[in-house]
């Protein structure tokens, strides 16, 4: 039997939601991950440090007994965000990053930024105090095809912003295109990218071939195969600018299996098994630890975790639940469409 021991991983982009769903999903992350950057797109969003403090407490209260997990809180950037509140949040150690959702880009993003000039005072303060901006990198312009929204965002929003504020540290989250990978690789610092588990595994066929499959729909939407291959090459290269952000985004089934389903794929349950499979397929198991446990902390200025986890490759495929039940309804777990032989050894 093959085994692999890694420093305990972190998830640099995670949706935990609130209430019943938070209660149902938090254990799937805290079982394997030590820390996660927590997305602020609740209803209403986490806009101020006061909101973030209260949300952090709700997360800690929902943790299964005995689990040690550190939620790294973010603020949802609006056109009215107060730079002083952001600075205080960073100084107190509560806030790890600010999240930019272009208005209308995805789930609960209507309060996001329309006019970047209005957000400049906050962005300038963040550059000054070294607080990273996490970016949902898609334009929302109706004329732009949904499959081109990331590439157009880089050209028309991200690059101009970085030229205007070169000191601002930017995480391009859930990169889905070769254009995104190339842009990060060509940058001269202050830019890194997170990559999800599912974008390493599916291309757009998973959503559309043989019927419409809502559990493979997320935003940014999965692209063509050449883009998936570019993501795989970047993730498995060991390049310190790329790290795991699962973007695990639970929605209860009725909200996905309907005429206008929500974007989001729930991968927290089997992410480490999926990633071990992917990295082994690409002969890069020796780079898995960099992707899940080293590159992210280095980017966010944190130490890697001291604890470790061990994965075993067994002949029998691992069994994961198809769904996670929550008080609000069932949540479908990501199906990678191949058997998973790697499994985290539960302590
Ligand atoms: O697929 C997604 N789901 N993409 C996002 O950007 C948001 C997320 C969610 O909150 O459901
Ligand atoms: Zn997300």
Short mmCIF file of C-alpha atoms and ligand atoms in Angstrom, two decimals:
data_model
loop_
_atom_site.label_atom_id
_atom_site.label_comp_id
_atom_site.label_asym_id
_atom_site.label_seq_id
_atom_site.Cartn_x
_atom_site.Cartn_y
_atom_site.Cartn_z
CA UNK A 1 0.00 0.00 0.00
CA UNK A 2 1.28 3.47 -0.88
CA UNK A 3 1.14 6.20 1.74
CA UNK A 4 1.82 9.89 1.60
CA UNK A 5 2.33 12.21 4.55
CA UNK A 6 1.87 15.94 4.12
CA UNK A 7 1.77 18.92 6.35
CA UNK A 8 -1.84 19.55 7.24
CA UNK A 9 -3.44 21.42 4.31
CA UNK A 10 -5.25 24.76 4.26
CA UNK A 11 -8.06 25.88 1.98
CA UNK A 12 -7.48 29.38 0.63
CA UNK A 13 -11.06 29.88 -0.64
CA UNK A 14 -14.05 28.36 1.10
CA UNK A 15 -17.79 29.01 1.45
CA UNK A 16 -19.12 27.86 4.80
CA UNK A 17 -22.50 29.68 4.67
CA UNK A 18 -24.41 30.11 7.91
CA UNK A 19 -27.05 28.45 10.10
CA UNK A 20 -28.07 24.89 9.18
CA UNK A 21 -25.75 24.62 6.20
CA UNK A 22 -22.73 25.86 8.17
CA UNK A 23 -23.51 23.29 10.84
CA UNK A 24 -23.70 20.51 8.24
CA UNK A 25 -20.57 21.35 6.24
CA UNK A 26 -17.96 22.72 8.64
CA UNK A 27 -16.82 19.27 9.79
CA UNK A 28 -15.99 18.26 6.22
CA UNK A 29 -13.37 21.00 6.16
CA UNK A 30 -12.12 20.84 9.75
CA UNK A 31 -11.57 17.07 9.43
CA UNK A 32 -8.62 17.60 7.07
CA UNK A 33 -7.84 21.31 6.90
CA UNK A 34 -6.24 23.47 9.58
CA UNK A 35 -7.24 26.87 8.21
CA UNK A 36 -9.38 28.35 5.48
CA UNK A 37 -10.02 31.74 3.97
CA UNK A 38 -13.74 32.20 4.54
CA UNK A 39 -15.80 33.85 1.83
CA UNK A 40 -17.99 36.75 2.99
CA UNK A 41 -20.90 36.42 0.51
CA UNK A 42 -23.57 35.68 3.06
CA UNK A 43 -27.00 37.28 2.93
CA UNK A 44 -26.44 40.00 4.06
CA UNK A 45 -22.69 39.98 3.31
CA UNK A 46 -19.86 40.28 5.83
CA UNK A 47 -19.00 43.92 5.25
CA UNK A 48 -17.54 45.27 8.48
CA UNK A 49 -15.10 43.93 11.05
CA UNK A 50 -18.04 43.71 13.46
CA UNK A 51 -19.83 41.42 10.98
CA UNK A 52 -16.66 39.34 10.54
CA UNK A 53 -16.15 38.94 14.27
CA UNK A 54 -19.70 37.71 14.77
CA UNK A 55 -19.47 35.34 11.78
CA UNK A 56 -16.16 33.94 13.07
CA UNK A 57 -17.80 33.19 16.40
CA UNK A 58 -20.69 31.39 14.66
CA UNK A 59 -18.17 29.29 12.72
CA UNK A 60 -16.22 28.35 15.86
CA UNK A 61 -19.46 27.50 17.66
CA UNK A 62 -20.44 25.13 14.82
CA UNK A 63 -17.12 23.22 14.86
CA UNK A 64 -17.37 19.54 15.82
CA UNK A 65 -16.07 18.96 19.34
CA UNK A 66 -12.33 18.41 19.42
CA UNK A 67 -11.61 19.83 15.95
CA UNK A 68 -9.00 22.56 15.74
CA UNK A 69 -9.68 24.90 12.86
CA UNK A 70 -8.81 28.51 12.25
CA UNK A 71 -11.23 30.50 10.07
CA UNK A 72 -9.34 33.29 8.30
CA UNK A 73 -11.92 36.00 7.87
CA UNK A 74 -12.46 38.26 4.88
CA UNK A 75 -14.50 41.39 4.26
CA UNK A 76 -16.80 41.86 1.30
CA UNK A 77 -15.64 44.96 -0.55
CA UNK A 78 -18.35 47.50 -1.33
CA UNK A 79 -18.19 51.00 -2.72
CA UNK A 80 -18.75 52.23 0.84
CA UNK A 81 -16.18 50.13 2.72
CA UNK A 82 -14.41 52.23 5.35
CA UNK A 83 -10.59 52.09 5.04
CA UNK A 84 -10.18 52.66 8.80
CA UNK A 85 -12.41 49.70 9.63
CA UNK A 86 -10.39 47.51 7.26
CA UNK A 87 -7.11 48.66 8.79
CA UNK A 88 -8.39 48.00 12.30
CA UNK A 89 -9.51 44.53 11.23
CA UNK A 90 -6.05 43.72 9.94
CA UNK A 91 -4.30 45.17 12.99
CA UNK A 92 -6.43 43.17 15.40
CA UNK A 93 -5.54 39.99 13.49
CA UNK A 94 -9.18 39.30 12.61
CA UNK A 95 -9.08 40.10 8.89
CA UNK A 96 -6.81 38.19 6.49
CA UNK A 97 -8.01 39.64 3.18
CA UNK A 98 -10.71 41.67 1.45
CA UNK A 99 -12.82 40.08 -1.26
CA UNK A 100 -13.72 41.80 -4.49
CA UNK A 101 -16.84 40.60 -6.25
CA UNK A 102 -17.61 42.62 -9.35
CA UNK A 103 -21.32 43.45 -8.86
CA UNK A 104 -23.49 40.71 -10.31
CA UNK A 105 -20.65 38.24 -11.00
CA UNK A 106 -21.96 35.39 -8.86
CA UNK A 107 -23.98 34.27 -5.81
CA UNK A 108 -24.89 37.25 -3.58
CA UNK A 109 -22.59 39.65 -5.40
CA UNK A 110 -25.12 42.41 -6.12
CA UNK A 111 -23.58 44.54 -3.33
CA UNK A 112 -20.14 44.27 -4.95
CA UNK A 113 -18.16 46.90 -6.80
CA UNK A 114 -19.47 48.66 -9.91
CA UNK A 115 -17.27 51.73 -9.98
CA UNK A 116 -13.66 50.96 -9.05
CA UNK A 117 -12.91 54.63 -8.46
CA UNK A 118 -15.17 54.45 -5.42
CA UNK A 119 -13.16 51.55 -4.00
CA UNK A 120 -9.77 53.20 -4.56
CA UNK A 121 -9.37 54.67 -1.06
CA UNK A 122 -9.77 51.23 0.50
CA UNK A 123 -7.53 49.56 -2.07
CA UNK A 124 -4.85 52.20 -1.50
CA UNK A 125 -5.02 51.62 2.25
CA UNK A 126 -4.77 47.86 1.72
CA UNK A 127 -1.68 48.35 -0.44
CA UNK A 128 -0.17 50.46 2.30
CA UNK A 129 -0.82 48.02 5.12
CA UNK A 130 -0.10 44.86 3.08
CA UNK A 131 -3.59 43.37 3.19
CA UNK A 132 -4.29 41.11 0.19
CA UNK A 133 -7.23 41.58 -2.17
CA UNK A 134 -8.92 38.33 -3.17
CA UNK A 135 -10.50 38.75 -6.57
CA UNK A 136 -13.39 37.05 -8.31
CA UNK A 137 -11.94 37.69 -11.74
CA UNK A 138 -14.85 37.92 -14.14
CA UNK A 139 -16.42 40.89 -15.89
CA UNK A 140 -20.18 41.07 -15.71
CA UNK A 141 -20.75 43.03 -18.91
CA UNK A 142 -23.70 41.35 -20.65
CA UNK A 143 -22.02 41.59 -24.08
CA UNK A 144 -19.08 39.44 -22.96
CA UNK A 145 -19.53 35.71 -23.48
CA UNK A 146 -19.50 33.82 -20.17
CA UNK A 147 -16.56 31.69 -21.30
CA UNK A 148 -14.49 34.84 -21.99
CA UNK A 149 -15.26 36.71 -18.80
CA UNK A 150 -12.05 35.83 -16.99
CA UNK A 151 -9.75 36.73 -19.89
CA UNK A 152 -11.58 40.03 -20.43
CA UNK A 153 -11.42 40.81 -16.70
CA UNK A 154 -7.64 40.41 -16.70
CA UNK A 155 -7.26 42.76 -19.62
CA UNK A 156 -9.80 45.41 -18.73
CA UNK A 157 -9.93 45.40 -14.92
CA UNK A 158 -7.15 43.48 -13.20
CA UNK A 159 -4.15 44.61 -15.18
CA UNK A 160 -5.15 48.31 -15.15
CA UNK A 161 -5.80 48.06 -11.38
CA UNK A 162 -2.40 46.45 -10.76
CA UNK A 163 -0.68 49.08 -12.86
CA UNK A 164 -2.44 51.78 -10.89
CA UNK A 165 -1.58 50.17 -7.54
CA UNK A 166 1.48 47.94 -8.03
CA UNK A 167 1.96 47.58 -4.26
CA UNK A 168 -1.43 45.90 -3.83
CA UNK A 169 -1.13 42.19 -3.19
CA UNK A 170 -3.73 40.36 -5.29
CA UNK A 171 -4.91 36.77 -5.15
CA UNK A 172 -6.63 35.83 -8.39
CA UNK A 173 -9.03 33.26 -7.05
CA UNK A 174 -10.26 30.12 -8.77
CA UNK A 175 -8.27 30.64 -11.96
CA UNK A 176 -10.02 28.74 -14.77
CA UNK A 177 -8.16 29.67 -17.94
CA UNK A 178 -4.74 29.35 -19.54
CA UNK A 179 -4.95 33.16 -19.88
CA UNK A 180 -5.13 33.47 -16.08
CA UNK A 181 -2.22 31.10 -15.57
CA UNK A 182 -0.10 32.94 -18.14
CA UNK A 183 -0.96 36.30 -16.61
CA UNK A 184 0.11 35.16 -13.14
CA UNK A 185 3.28 33.60 -14.46
CA UNK A 186 4.22 36.74 -16.35
CA UNK A 187 3.65 39.04 -13.38
CA UNK A 188 6.62 40.36 -11.51
CA UNK A 189 5.33 39.75 -8.00
CA UNK A 190 2.34 40.74 -5.87
CA UNK A 191 0.10 38.31 -7.75
CA UNK A 192 -0.75 34.70 -7.03
CA UNK A 193 -3.59 32.39 -7.97
CA UNK A 194 -5.72 29.81 -6.26
CA UNK A 195 -7.02 26.79 -8.16
CA UNK A 196 -10.02 24.66 -7.20
CA UNK A 197 -10.17 20.90 -7.01
CA UNK A 198 -13.00 20.64 -9.51
CA UNK A 199 -11.39 22.82 -12.18
CA UNK A 200 -8.46 20.38 -12.20
CA UNK A 201 -10.89 17.54 -12.94
CA UNK A 202 -13.77 18.73 -15.11
CA UNK A 203 -14.03 20.71 -18.31
CA UNK A 204 -17.23 22.22 -19.67
CA UNK A 205 -18.36 18.92 -21.17
CA UNK A 206 -19.13 17.72 -17.65
CA UNK A 207 -21.88 20.33 -17.41
CA UNK A 208 -23.39 19.96 -20.84
CA UNK A 209 -22.80 16.59 -22.51
CA UNK A 210 -25.56 13.99 -22.33
CA UNK A 211 -27.89 16.28 -20.40
CA UNK A 212 -27.49 19.34 -18.23
CA UNK A 213 -25.72 18.52 -14.98
CA UNK A 214 -26.25 21.24 -12.42
CA UNK A 215 -23.86 19.77 -9.85
CA UNK A 216 -20.95 20.59 -12.19
CA UNK A 217 -22.04 24.19 -12.62
CA UNK A 218 -20.02 26.80 -10.79
CA UNK A 219 -18.56 30.23 -11.42
CA UNK A 220 -16.25 30.89 -13.04
CA UNK A 221 -17.73 28.15 -15.22
CA UNK A 222 -15.41 25.29 -16.24
CA UNK A 223 -13.80 25.98 -19.62
CA UNK A 224 -12.42 23.91 -22.53
CA UNK A 225 -10.00 21.03 -22.03
CA UNK A 226 -6.91 23.06 -22.98
CA UNK A 227 -7.63 25.36 -20.07
CA UNK A 228 -8.04 22.49 -17.63
CA UNK A 229 -4.68 21.14 -18.77
CA UNK A 230 -3.05 24.53 -18.17
CA UNK A 231 -4.47 24.56 -14.62
CA UNK A 232 -3.16 21.04 -14.01
CA UNK A 233 0.29 21.95 -15.25
CA UNK A 234 0.40 25.01 -12.98
CA UNK A 235 -0.93 23.21 -9.89
CA UNK A 236 1.36 20.22 -10.24
CA UNK A 237 4.45 22.29 -11.11
CA UNK A 238 5.20 23.26 -7.52
CA UNK A 239 5.35 26.93 -8.60
CA UNK A 240 4.88 28.91 -5.37
CA UNK A 241 2.39 31.28 -7.03
CA UNK A 242 -0.28 28.57 -7.22
CA UNK A 243 -2.13 26.97 -4.33
CA UNK A 244 -5.38 25.26 -3.39
CA UNK A 245 -8.56 27.24 -2.88
CA UNK A 246 -11.35 24.69 -3.17
CA UNK A 247 -14.18 27.20 -3.63
CA UNK A 248 -16.28 24.44 -2.09
CA UNK A 249 -19.68 26.12 -2.32
CA UNK A 250 -22.60 24.16 -0.89
CA UNK A 251 -26.15 24.81 -2.07
CA UNK A 252 -29.04 22.55 -1.13
CA UNK A 253 -30.21 20.38 -4.03
CA UNK A 254 -33.52 22.17 -4.71
CA UNK A 255 -31.54 25.36 -5.37
CA UNK A 256 -29.33 23.60 -7.92
CA UNK A 257 -31.81 21.21 -9.54
CA UNK A 258 -34.21 23.76 -10.95
CA UNK A 259 -34.81 26.04 -13.93
CA UNK A 260 -32.26 28.59 -12.71
CA UNK A 261 -29.82 26.73 -10.52
CA UNK A 262 -27.18 28.29 -8.28
CA UNK A 263 -23.46 28.14 -9.07
CA UNK A 264 -21.31 26.13 -6.71
CA UNK A 265 -19.77 22.67 -6.28
CA UNK A 266 -19.43 21.01 -2.90
CA UNK A 267 -15.96 19.43 -2.74
CA UNK A 268 -14.89 19.65 0.89
CA UNK A 269 -15.75 16.01 1.56
CA UNK A 270 -13.37 14.39 -0.94
CA UNK A 271 -10.97 17.14 -2.00
CA UNK A 272 -7.79 15.55 -0.64
CA UNK A 273 -8.63 12.21 -2.30
CA UNK A 274 -9.34 13.95 -5.60
CA UNK A 275 -6.11 15.93 -5.45
CA UNK A 276 -3.94 12.92 -4.64
CA UNK A 277 -5.48 11.17 -7.66
CA UNK A 278 -4.83 14.16 -9.92
CA UNK A 279 -1.24 14.67 -8.77
CA UNK A 280 -0.44 10.97 -9.06
CA UNK A 281 -1.91 10.91 -12.59
CA UNK A 282 0.48 13.71 -13.49
CA UNK A 283 3.45 12.01 -11.78
CA UNK A 284 3.61 14.87 -9.32
CA UNK A 285 2.70 13.42 -5.94
CA UNK A 286 5.89 15.04 -4.65
CA UNK A 287 4.36 18.46 -5.46
CA UNK A 288 1.04 17.93 -3.68
CA UNK A 289 2.28 19.29 -0.37
CA UNK A 290 3.48 22.52 -1.99
CA UNK A 291 0.02 23.02 -3.53
CA UNK A 292 -2.09 22.17 -0.48
CA UNK A 293 0.13 23.08 2.46
CA UNK A 294 3.14 25.30 1.67
CA UNK A 295 2.53 27.81 -1.12
CA UNK A 296 -0.64 29.27 0.38
CA UNK A 297 0.76 30.06 3.84
CA UNK A 298 3.88 31.55 2.27
CA UNK A 299 1.74 33.87 0.15
CA UNK A 300 -0.42 34.94 3.10
CA UNK A 301 2.63 35.41 5.33
CA UNK A 302 1.79 32.52 7.67
CA UNK A 303 3.77 29.53 8.81
CA UNK A 304 2.87 26.15 7.36
CA UNK A 305 1.05 23.88 9.76
CA UNK A 306 3.20 21.73 12.04
CA UNK A 307 0.73 18.85 12.12
CA UNK A 308 0.57 16.33 9.29
CA UNK A 309 -2.05 14.19 7.59
CA UNK A 310 -1.45 10.84 5.93
CA UNK A 311 -3.14 9.53 2.82
CA UNK A 312 -3.22 5.86 1.88
CA UNK A 313 -3.83 4.38 -1.53
CA UNK A 314 -6.03 1.33 -1.16
CA UNK A 315 -7.16 -1.25 -3.70
CA UNK A 316 -10.77 -0.75 -2.74
CA UNK A 317 -12.09 2.68 -3.77
CA UNK A 318 -12.92 5.04 -0.92
CA UNK A 319 -16.60 5.45 -0.14
CA UNK A 320 -17.90 8.97 0.31
CA UNK A 321 -21.49 10.01 0.92
CA UNK A 322 -23.34 11.13 -2.23
CA UNK A 323 -25.01 13.82 -0.21
CA UNK A 324 -24.49 15.69 3.00
CA UNK A 325 -27.77 16.23 4.84
CA UNK A 326 -28.40 19.63 6.35
CA UNK A 327 -31.34 21.04 8.26
CA UNK A 328 -32.07 23.03 5.09
CA UNK A 329 -32.00 20.02 2.73
CA UNK A 330 -29.49 17.65 1.08
CA UNK A 331 -26.26 18.94 -0.49
CA UNK A 332 -24.77 16.86 -3.30
CA UNK A 333 -21.09 15.98 -2.94
CA UNK A 334 -18.79 16.42 -5.96
CA UNK A 335 -18.49 13.27 -8.06
CA UNK A 336 -15.15 13.28 -9.91
CA UNK A 337 -16.47 10.51 -12.22
CA UNK A 338 -13.56 8.16 -11.42
CA UNK A 339 -12.97 5.94 -8.39
CA UNK A 340 -10.92 7.48 -5.59
CA UNK A 341 -8.32 5.12 -4.18
CA UNK A 342 -6.47 7.65 -2.08
CA UNK A 343 -7.98 8.34 1.29
CA UNK A 344 -6.97 10.43 4.29
CA UNK A 345 -6.28 8.20 7.26
CA UNK A 346 -8.73 9.41 9.89
CA UNK A 347 -7.21 9.72 13.34
O1 LIG B 1 -19.60 28.63 -8.02
C1 LIG B 1 -19.56 29.57 -7.24
N1 LIG B 1 -20.26 29.55 -6.10
N2 LIG B 1 -18.81 30.62 -7.54
C2 LIG B 1 -18.81 31.72 -6.78
O2 LIG B 1 -18.12 32.64 -7.12
C3 LIG B 1 -19.71 31.83 -5.62
C4 LIG B 1 -20.03 30.52 -5.10
C5 LIG B 1 -21.19 30.56 -4.12
O3 LIG B 1 -21.18 31.39 -3.21
O4 LIG B 1 -22.10 29.75 -4.27
ZN1 LIG B 2 -16.15 31.22 -4.20
#
